[in-house]
Structures are given as C-alpha cells and as structure tokens.
C-alpha cells in the first residue's frame, strides 16, 4: 500500500482520531497543521487521505497532548460509526465470534492497510478452551516513532475489549476477559487496570486478549441474525466497490477463512449449526452465481477446492506455530482425518516444517 496514496476515508477512523484528540484538549488548528486536512473536508464522505497524512495527524496529536495513554482513551471513546457500516455490528451480531470475524474482513474499508492480512488466520484456540486474539501492530514508517506503535496497540486493545463487552456471551460459566502485554508496567499502569477486563498482566510473551471459547462463540441474541446478515451483505458491497481485494481468489480465501474459523470453533457447542464451506455459499456472499464464480476462479488459474485446502493448511500451520494444543487436537480442529494426514498436507504445502511440533 503506497504511503502517499489517498485511500483512507477521512470521515471514518481519521475523523474519530481528530475527535478523540480534540476531546483530550488538543486544538484543531494545531492538530491539522501540515496534514493537508481542513475542516471544510469533513462534510464530504468522498474525501480520502493518505497514510502519510494520517501519520502526521497522529504525530501531531501525540506531541500536543499530555495524556499518558491517548490510544486507550480514544479507543474507549471513539464512536463505532467511525469504522463505517461494520461498526454497527456491535448492535446486531448474534455472537462475539461473528462480530470479530466480520471486523477482521471489513475493517480494511476504514483502514485499507489491513488488506495485506486479509484471508489469513488471526486468533487461535489454546489450552483450557481459551481463544487468543493477538494484538498486532504495523511497524511505524520512521524509526524513533515508538509513540505511534504504542498508540496503535493501545487503540486496538481498547476497541477489542469494547467489542468483547458488547458482543460476548456473559451468561456462560467463564465470561472473564484477560489481557497480556509484552512490556513492563508503565507509570500509568492504572489506566490499563481500569479497562473492561478481569486482569492485565504485564511482562508477558505477547500482546493479546484471551477469552473462554464459549464466551466467544455462544450466540446470545439469535433474533438479530437477519439484521446481522443484512449488514454484512451491505459491507460486502462496499468492500467490492472499494476494490481492495485484487482478485476473486483473494476474496474467496478471505471468506473461507472466516467461515472455516466459525465452523470449527462451533463444533461441540450448544446449538451448533454447520457453517457452509461451499462454492455456493461463497458465490452468494460475493453476489455471483456458483457457475460465474467457478469461471472467474478458473480465469485466475485457481479453483474452489484448491483454495479450501490452502485455508485448511494455513489454519493448521497457524495453530502449530501459536497454540499449545497437542498435534492430534490441532489435526482434529483443522478438519483432518488424522495427525499423519495433516503432516502430509503441511509438508506438501510448505515444504519446510522446521521449528514446528510435527
């Protein structure tokens, strides 16, 4: 993604950052200085800014505020509308799993840089029925700008915890949300302990939010399923209009990763309904007929079965690298008939398995 390409809708995340910093006492003229952004642009939803402009905006805000953790403050206050249509998923998603997967796919509309990780596994299932969601940050474009990276981490932490609070099933036996942070307690550590979670542990091996699997997957407002599906369908239209997925193959891979994750995490839960992993289901999501989708995949020298196998292997590899589950459990979770079958598929796909617990 070109640093100077104007691809970020100003009225989404950037407008939320602007509101957040002004609420922290930063003056608007100083905040916008040198960004190429002026207040006259706010009324036009077609205005796009570049990552260079957003970067300058954040640098200004961090320099001008004396708040010790502006990322936490803005992340806890930003209105969901600043994420675009997908922000409203917090009001209608039947479960946290469906909300999180939808955010993973459609957040690139508000921040197109996320298109580089679309279709790749993000979280993973660990021991004790825990789901781990790593908090990943993109490296800052310039050395010495650690404040930007910390801002992004804090912002993502706060919004993730808000999503958990809004969409998790708090009626399950274990509804506690835990935070792990890979840095020592800062002077303002109390700000982290005041977040909506059960615990915060500093000095951990990773930056992550962990929840019980059932808190994440058990639906608690099924009557909103129709509204959720309608919202996701509209987000898909917006995503296609934005042209952020370069190929139909990439779009199918992203959809399959989302459906694959949902399907496997629901196995064994109450009220489980199989999520379709079919050409027809993907075609419906992409507003194509199955025949048209198969034809377009063929034009890209790809096919549905091949992409599905790639997603299955990627899911297995992700868990082999990140999870502490036993190999046999990962094979079962990934839909392979046995651990040996998974080993063959991984070796055929990646060639190298050094460092993996195969």
PDB file of C-alpha atoms in Angstrom, residues 144-337:
ATOM      1  CA  UNK A 144      12.106   6.650  16.643  1.00  0.00           C
ATOM      2  CA  UNK A 145       8.322   6.875  16.382  1.00  0.00           C
ATOM      3  CA  UNK A 146       7.558   4.323  19.089  1.00  0.00           C
ATOM      4  CA  UNK A 147       4.740   6.530  20.273  1.00  0.00           C
ATOM      5  CA  UNK A 148       2.785   5.737  17.102  1.00  0.00           C
ATOM      6  CA  UNK A 149       3.176   1.991  17.597  1.00  0.00           C
ATOM      7  CA  UNK A 150       2.138   2.244  21.263  1.00  0.00           C
ATOM      8  CA  UNK A 151      -0.842   4.381  20.267  1.00  0.00           C
ATOM      9  CA  UNK A 152      -1.972   1.746  17.762  1.00  0.00           C
ATOM     10  CA  UNK A 153      -1.520  -1.069  20.278  1.00  0.00           C
ATOM     11  CA  UNK A 154      -3.471   0.778  22.968  1.00  0.00           C
ATOM     12  CA  UNK A 155      -6.182   1.784  20.493  1.00  0.00           C
ATOM     13  CA  UNK A 156      -6.615  -1.803  19.275  1.00  0.00           C
ATOM     14  CA  UNK A 157      -6.612  -3.107  22.841  1.00  0.00           C
ATOM     15  CA  UNK A 158      -9.361  -0.703  23.899  1.00  0.00           C
ATOM     16  CA  UNK A 159     -11.588  -1.330  20.866  1.00  0.00           C
ATOM     17  CA  UNK A 160     -11.114  -5.111  21.168  1.00  0.00           C
ATOM     18  CA  UNK A 161     -12.183  -5.027  24.816  1.00  0.00           C
ATOM     19  CA  UNK A 162     -15.209  -2.913  23.935  1.00  0.00           C
ATOM     20  CA  UNK A 163     -16.155  -5.430  21.247  1.00  0.00           C
ATOM     21  CA  UNK A 164     -15.849  -8.248  23.795  1.00  0.00           C
ATOM     22  CA  UNK A 165     -18.027  -6.358  26.261  1.00  0.00           C
ATOM     23  CA  UNK A 166     -20.705  -5.650  23.658  1.00  0.00           C
ATOM     24  CA  UNK A 167     -20.818  -8.973  21.821  1.00  0.00           C
ATOM     25  CA  UNK A 168     -19.529 -11.680  24.188  1.00  0.00           C
ATOM     26  CA  UNK A 169     -21.946 -14.070  25.878  1.00  0.00           C
ATOM     27  CA  UNK A 170     -21.787 -13.000  29.523  1.00  0.00           C
ATOM     28  CA  UNK A 171     -24.130 -15.833  30.563  1.00  0.00           C
ATOM     29  CA  UNK A 172     -21.522 -18.586  30.058  1.00  0.00           C
ATOM     30  CA  UNK A 173     -19.689 -20.076  33.032  1.00  0.00           C
ATOM     31  CA  UNK A 174     -16.462 -18.191  32.301  1.00  0.00           C
ATOM     32  CA  UNK A 175     -17.023 -14.723  30.875  1.00  0.00           C
ATOM     33  CA  UNK A 176     -13.746 -13.211  32.086  1.00  0.00           C
ATOM     34  CA  UNK A 177     -11.618 -11.333  29.562  1.00  0.00           C
ATOM     35  CA  UNK A 178      -7.857 -11.288  30.207  1.00  0.00           C
ATOM     36  CA  UNK A 179      -5.142  -9.064  28.741  1.00  0.00           C
ATOM     37  CA  UNK A 180      -1.467  -9.938  28.235  1.00  0.00           C
ATOM     38  CA  UNK A 181       1.026  -7.172  27.429  1.00  0.00           C
ATOM     39  CA  UNK A 182       4.642  -7.727  26.380  1.00  0.00           C
ATOM     40  CA  UNK A 183       6.076  -4.679  28.140  1.00  0.00           C
ATOM     41  CA  UNK A 184       6.747  -3.791  31.780  1.00  0.00           C
ATOM     42  CA  UNK A 185       4.216  -1.796  33.786  1.00  0.00           C
ATOM     43  CA  UNK A 186       4.425   1.874  32.730  1.00  0.00           C
ATOM     44  CA  UNK A 187       3.997   4.754  35.202  1.00  0.00           C
ATOM     45  CA  UNK A 188       0.356   4.982  34.147  1.00  0.00           C
ATOM     46  CA  UNK A 189      -0.315   1.218  34.599  1.00  0.00           C
ATOM     47  CA  UNK A 190      -3.515   2.038  36.479  1.00  0.00           C
ATOM     48  CA  UNK A 191      -5.085   3.154  33.179  1.00  0.00           C
ATOM     49  CA  UNK A 192      -4.754  -0.417  31.895  1.00  0.00           C
ATOM     50  CA  UNK A 193      -6.210  -1.908  35.072  1.00  0.00           C
ATOM     51  CA  UNK A 194      -9.278   0.310  34.643  1.00  0.00           C
ATOM     52  CA  UNK A 195     -10.100  -1.264  31.256  1.00  0.00           C
ATOM     53  CA  UNK A 196     -13.204  -3.501  30.982  1.00  0.00           C
ATOM     54  CA  UNK A 197     -11.412  -6.799  31.624  1.00  0.00           C
ATOM     55  CA  UNK A 198     -10.795  -9.199  34.509  1.00  0.00           C
ATOM     56  CA  UNK A 199      -6.997  -8.922  34.553  1.00  0.00           C
ATOM     57  CA  UNK A 200      -3.998  -7.253  32.909  1.00  0.00           C
ATOM     58  CA  UNK A 201      -0.612  -8.977  33.006  1.00  0.00           C
ATOM     59  CA  UNK A 202       2.492  -7.009  32.056  1.00  0.00           C
ATOM     60  CA  UNK A 203       5.775  -8.603  31.002  1.00  0.00           C
ATOM     61  CA  UNK A 204       4.017 -11.367  29.062  1.00  0.00           C
ATOM     62  CA  UNK A 205       5.404 -13.088  25.977  1.00  0.00           C
ATOM     63  CA  UNK A 206       2.827 -11.497  23.685  1.00  0.00           C
ATOM     64  CA  UNK A 207       0.279  -8.724  23.361  1.00  0.00           C
ATOM     65  CA  UNK A 208      -3.089 -10.454  23.363  1.00  0.00           C
ATOM     66  CA  UNK A 209      -6.653 -10.608  24.612  1.00  0.00           C
ATOM     67  CA  UNK A 210      -7.859 -14.033  25.741  1.00  0.00           C
ATOM     68  CA  UNK A 211     -11.411 -15.238  26.393  1.00  0.00           C
ATOM     69  CA  UNK A 212     -13.137 -18.532  27.017  1.00  0.00           C
ATOM     70  CA  UNK A 213     -14.086 -20.142  23.713  1.00  0.00           C
ATOM     71  CA  UNK A 214     -17.758 -20.360  24.679  1.00  0.00           C
ATOM     72  CA  UNK A 215     -17.863 -16.685  25.648  1.00  0.00           C
ATOM     73  CA  UNK A 216     -16.795 -16.022  22.074  1.00  0.00           C
ATOM     74  CA  UNK A 217     -18.915 -18.494  20.130  1.00  0.00           C
ATOM     75  CA  UNK A 218     -22.151 -18.998  22.034  1.00  0.00           C
ATOM     76  CA  UNK A 219     -24.901 -16.842  20.466  1.00  0.00           C
ATOM     77  CA  UNK A 220     -26.901 -14.796  22.942  1.00  0.00           C
ATOM     78  CA  UNK A 221     -29.156 -12.720  20.698  1.00  0.00           C
ATOM     79  CA  UNK A 222     -30.144 -15.035  17.805  1.00  0.00           C
ATOM     80  CA  UNK A 223     -33.141 -12.859  16.927  1.00  0.00           C
ATOM     81  CA  UNK A 224     -30.688 -10.378  15.398  1.00  0.00           C
ATOM     82  CA  UNK A 225     -29.324 -12.874  12.855  1.00  0.00           C
ATOM     83  CA  UNK A 226     -31.309 -11.385   9.957  1.00  0.00           C
ATOM     84  CA  UNK A 227     -30.138  -7.851  10.737  1.00  0.00           C
ATOM     85  CA  UNK A 228     -26.559  -9.103  11.033  1.00  0.00           C
ATOM     86  CA  UNK A 229     -26.682 -10.841   7.662  1.00  0.00           C
ATOM     87  CA  UNK A 230     -28.153  -7.767   6.023  1.00  0.00           C
ATOM     88  CA  UNK A 231     -25.389  -5.596   7.486  1.00  0.00           C
ATOM     89  CA  UNK A 232     -22.665  -7.987   6.327  1.00  0.00           C
ATOM     90  CA  UNK A 233     -24.189  -8.095   2.832  1.00  0.00           C
ATOM     91  CA  UNK A 234     -24.026  -4.296   2.641  1.00  0.00           C
ATOM     92  CA  UNK A 235     -20.433  -4.332   3.883  1.00  0.00           C
ATOM     93  CA  UNK A 236     -19.562  -6.799   1.129  1.00  0.00           C
ATOM     94  CA  UNK A 237     -20.989  -4.397  -1.455  1.00  0.00           C
ATOM     95  CA  UNK A 238     -18.894  -1.561   0.000  1.00  0.00           C
ATOM     96  CA  UNK A 239     -15.783  -3.742   0.038  1.00  0.00           C
ATOM     97  CA  UNK A 240     -16.190  -4.717  -3.605  1.00  0.00           C
ATOM     98  CA  UNK A 241     -16.802  -1.088  -4.556  1.00  0.00           C
ATOM     99  CA  UNK A 242     -13.584  -0.095  -2.782  1.00  0.00           C
ATOM    100  CA  UNK A 243     -11.581  -2.532  -4.924  1.00  0.00           C
ATOM    101  CA  UNK A 244      -9.382  -3.591  -2.002  1.00  0.00           C
ATOM    102  CA  UNK A 245      -9.292  -7.286  -2.933  1.00  0.00           C
ATOM    103  CA  UNK A 246      -7.222  -7.566  -6.126  1.00  0.00           C
ATOM    104  CA  UNK A 247      -8.581 -10.946  -7.214  1.00  0.00           C
ATOM    105  CA  UNK A 248     -11.666 -13.113  -6.792  1.00  0.00           C
ATOM    106  CA  UNK A 249      -9.315 -15.779  -5.423  1.00  0.00           C
ATOM    107  CA  UNK A 250      -8.329 -13.406  -2.607  1.00  0.00           C
ATOM    108  CA  UNK A 251     -11.985 -12.689  -1.837  1.00  0.00           C
ATOM    109  CA  UNK A 252     -12.842 -16.409  -1.692  1.00  0.00           C
ATOM    110  CA  UNK A 253      -9.822 -17.114   0.507  1.00  0.00           C
ATOM    111  CA  UNK A 254     -10.901 -14.396   2.951  1.00  0.00           C
ATOM    112  CA  UNK A 255     -14.489 -15.655   3.054  1.00  0.00           C
ATOM    113  CA  UNK A 256     -13.396 -19.263   3.514  1.00  0.00           C
ATOM    114  CA  UNK A 257     -11.031 -18.338   6.335  1.00  0.00           C
ATOM    115  CA  UNK A 258     -13.907 -16.591   8.091  1.00  0.00           C
ATOM    116  CA  UNK A 259     -16.394 -19.433   7.562  1.00  0.00           C
ATOM    117  CA  UNK A 260     -13.793 -22.108   8.351  1.00  0.00           C
ATOM    118  CA  UNK A 261     -12.932 -20.464  11.659  1.00  0.00           C
ATOM    119  CA  UNK A 262     -16.594 -20.095  12.608  1.00  0.00           C
ATOM    120  CA  UNK A 263     -17.435 -23.684  11.680  1.00  0.00           C
ATOM    121  CA  UNK A 264     -14.610 -25.313  13.604  1.00  0.00           C
ATOM    122  CA  UNK A 265     -14.960 -23.173  16.702  1.00  0.00           C
ATOM    123  CA  UNK A 266     -18.657 -24.016  16.926  1.00  0.00           C
ATOM    124  CA  UNK A 267     -18.122 -27.793  16.915  1.00  0.00           C
ATOM    125  CA  UNK A 268     -19.348 -29.300  20.156  1.00  0.00           C
ATOM    126  CA  UNK A 269     -21.097 -26.152  21.349  1.00  0.00           C
ATOM    127  CA  UNK A 270     -24.774 -25.860  22.188  1.00  0.00           C
ATOM    128  CA  UNK A 271     -26.995 -25.024  19.248  1.00  0.00           C
ATOM    129  CA  UNK A 272     -24.191 -25.701  16.766  1.00  0.00           C
ATOM    130  CA  UNK A 273     -25.149 -25.180  13.145  1.00  0.00           C
ATOM    131  CA  UNK A 274     -22.694 -26.137  10.438  1.00  0.00           C
ATOM    132  CA  UNK A 275     -21.331 -23.162   8.543  1.00  0.00           C
ATOM    133  CA  UNK A 276     -21.226 -23.983   4.831  1.00  0.00           C
ATOM    134  CA  UNK A 277     -17.804 -24.261   3.226  1.00  0.00           C
ATOM    135  CA  UNK A 278     -19.154 -24.472  -0.286  1.00  0.00           C
ATOM    136  CA  UNK A 279     -18.712 -22.786  -3.620  1.00  0.00           C
ATOM    137  CA  UNK A 280     -22.378 -21.834  -3.489  1.00  0.00           C
ATOM    138  CA  UNK A 281     -22.073 -20.128  -0.100  1.00  0.00           C
ATOM    139  CA  UNK A 282     -19.085 -18.073  -1.264  1.00  0.00           C
ATOM    140  CA  UNK A 283     -20.828 -17.205  -4.520  1.00  0.00           C
ATOM    141  CA  UNK A 284     -23.869 -15.977  -2.612  1.00  0.00           C
ATOM    142  CA  UNK A 285     -21.697 -13.792  -0.355  1.00  0.00           C
ATOM    143  CA  UNK A 286     -19.950 -12.319  -3.417  1.00  0.00           C
ATOM    144  CA  UNK A 287     -23.261 -11.767  -5.220  1.00  0.00           C
ATOM    145  CA  UNK A 288     -22.358 -14.189  -8.014  1.00  0.00           C
ATOM    146  CA  UNK A 289     -23.813 -17.430  -9.280  1.00  0.00           C
ATOM    147  CA  UNK A 290     -21.784 -20.568  -8.496  1.00  0.00           C
ATOM    148  CA  UNK A 291     -21.075 -21.006 -12.208  1.00  0.00           C
ATOM    149  CA  UNK A 292     -19.871 -17.402 -12.562  1.00  0.00           C
ATOM    150  CA  UNK A 293     -17.632 -17.730  -9.509  1.00  0.00           C
ATOM    151  CA  UNK A 294     -16.120 -21.001 -10.756  1.00  0.00           C
ATOM    152  CA  UNK A 295     -15.480 -19.391 -14.148  1.00  0.00           C
ATOM    153  CA  UNK A 296     -13.774 -16.340 -12.647  1.00  0.00           C
ATOM    154  CA  UNK A 297     -11.618 -18.516 -10.422  1.00  0.00           C
ATOM    155  CA  UNK A 298     -10.623 -20.527 -13.478  1.00  0.00           C
ATOM    156  CA  UNK A 299      -9.614 -17.328 -15.257  1.00  0.00           C
ATOM    157  CA  UNK A 300      -7.241 -16.730 -12.340  1.00  0.00           C
ATOM    158  CA  UNK A 301      -5.896 -20.301 -12.657  1.00  0.00           C
ATOM    159  CA  UNK A 302      -7.475 -21.268  -9.359  1.00  0.00           C
ATOM    160  CA  UNK A 303     -10.393 -23.349  -8.127  1.00  0.00           C
ATOM    161  CA  UNK A 304     -12.534 -23.631  -5.024  1.00  0.00           C
ATOM    162  CA  UNK A 305     -11.166 -26.961  -3.790  1.00  0.00           C
ATOM    163  CA  UNK A 306      -7.579 -25.707  -4.039  1.00  0.00           C
ATOM    164  CA  UNK A 307      -8.342 -22.541  -2.070  1.00  0.00           C
ATOM    165  CA  UNK A 308     -10.218 -24.505   0.596  1.00  0.00           C
ATOM    166  CA  UNK A 309      -7.240 -26.816   1.094  1.00  0.00           C
ATOM    167  CA  UNK A 310      -4.892 -23.814   1.310  1.00  0.00           C
ATOM    168  CA  UNK A 311      -7.092 -22.261   4.013  1.00  0.00           C
ATOM    169  CA  UNK A 312      -7.260 -25.553   5.929  1.00  0.00           C
ATOM    170  CA  UNK A 313      -3.462 -25.940   5.862  1.00  0.00           C
ATOM    171  CA  UNK A 314      -2.947 -22.282   6.826  1.00  0.00           C
ATOM    172  CA  UNK A 315      -5.290 -22.773   9.788  1.00  0.00           C
ATOM    173  CA  UNK A 316      -3.342 -25.864  10.874  1.00  0.00           C
ATOM    174  CA  UNK A 317       0.038 -24.143  10.451  1.00  0.00           C
ATOM    175  CA  UNK A 318      -1.157 -21.146  12.419  1.00  0.00           C
ATOM    176  CA  UNK A 319      -2.140 -23.362  15.358  1.00  0.00           C
ATOM    177  CA  UNK A 320       1.015 -25.449  15.133  1.00  0.00           C
ATOM    178  CA  UNK A 321       3.090 -22.282  15.481  1.00  0.00           C
ATOM    179  CA  UNK A 322       0.986 -20.396  18.027  1.00  0.00           C
ATOM    180  CA  UNK A 323      -1.116 -22.814  20.053  1.00  0.00           C
ATOM    181  CA  UNK A 324      -0.044 -25.139  22.865  1.00  0.00           C
ATOM    182  CA  UNK A 325      -2.616 -27.758  21.836  1.00  0.00           C
ATOM    183  CA  UNK A 326      -1.394 -31.265  21.065  1.00  0.00           C
ATOM    184  CA  UNK A 327      -0.770 -32.107  17.405  1.00  0.00           C
ATOM    185  CA  UNK A 328      -3.656 -34.582  17.374  1.00  0.00           C
ATOM    186  CA  UNK A 329      -6.034 -31.921  18.700  1.00  0.00           C
ATOM    187  CA  UNK A 330      -4.892 -29.447  16.050  1.00  0.00           C
ATOM    188  CA  UNK A 331      -5.432 -32.039  13.320  1.00  0.00           C
ATOM    189  CA  UNK A 332      -8.960 -32.659  14.567  1.00  0.00           C
ATOM    190  CA  UNK A 333      -9.638 -28.939  14.919  1.00  0.00           C
ATOM    191  CA  UNK A 334      -8.397 -28.332  11.370  1.00  0.00           C
ATOM    192  CA  UNK A 335     -10.648 -30.964   9.876  1.00  0.00           C
ATOM    193  CA  UNK A 336      -8.017 -33.568   9.005  1.00  0.00           C
ATOM    194  CA  UNK A 337      -8.782 -37.246   9.487  1.00  0.00           C
TER     195      UNK A 337
END
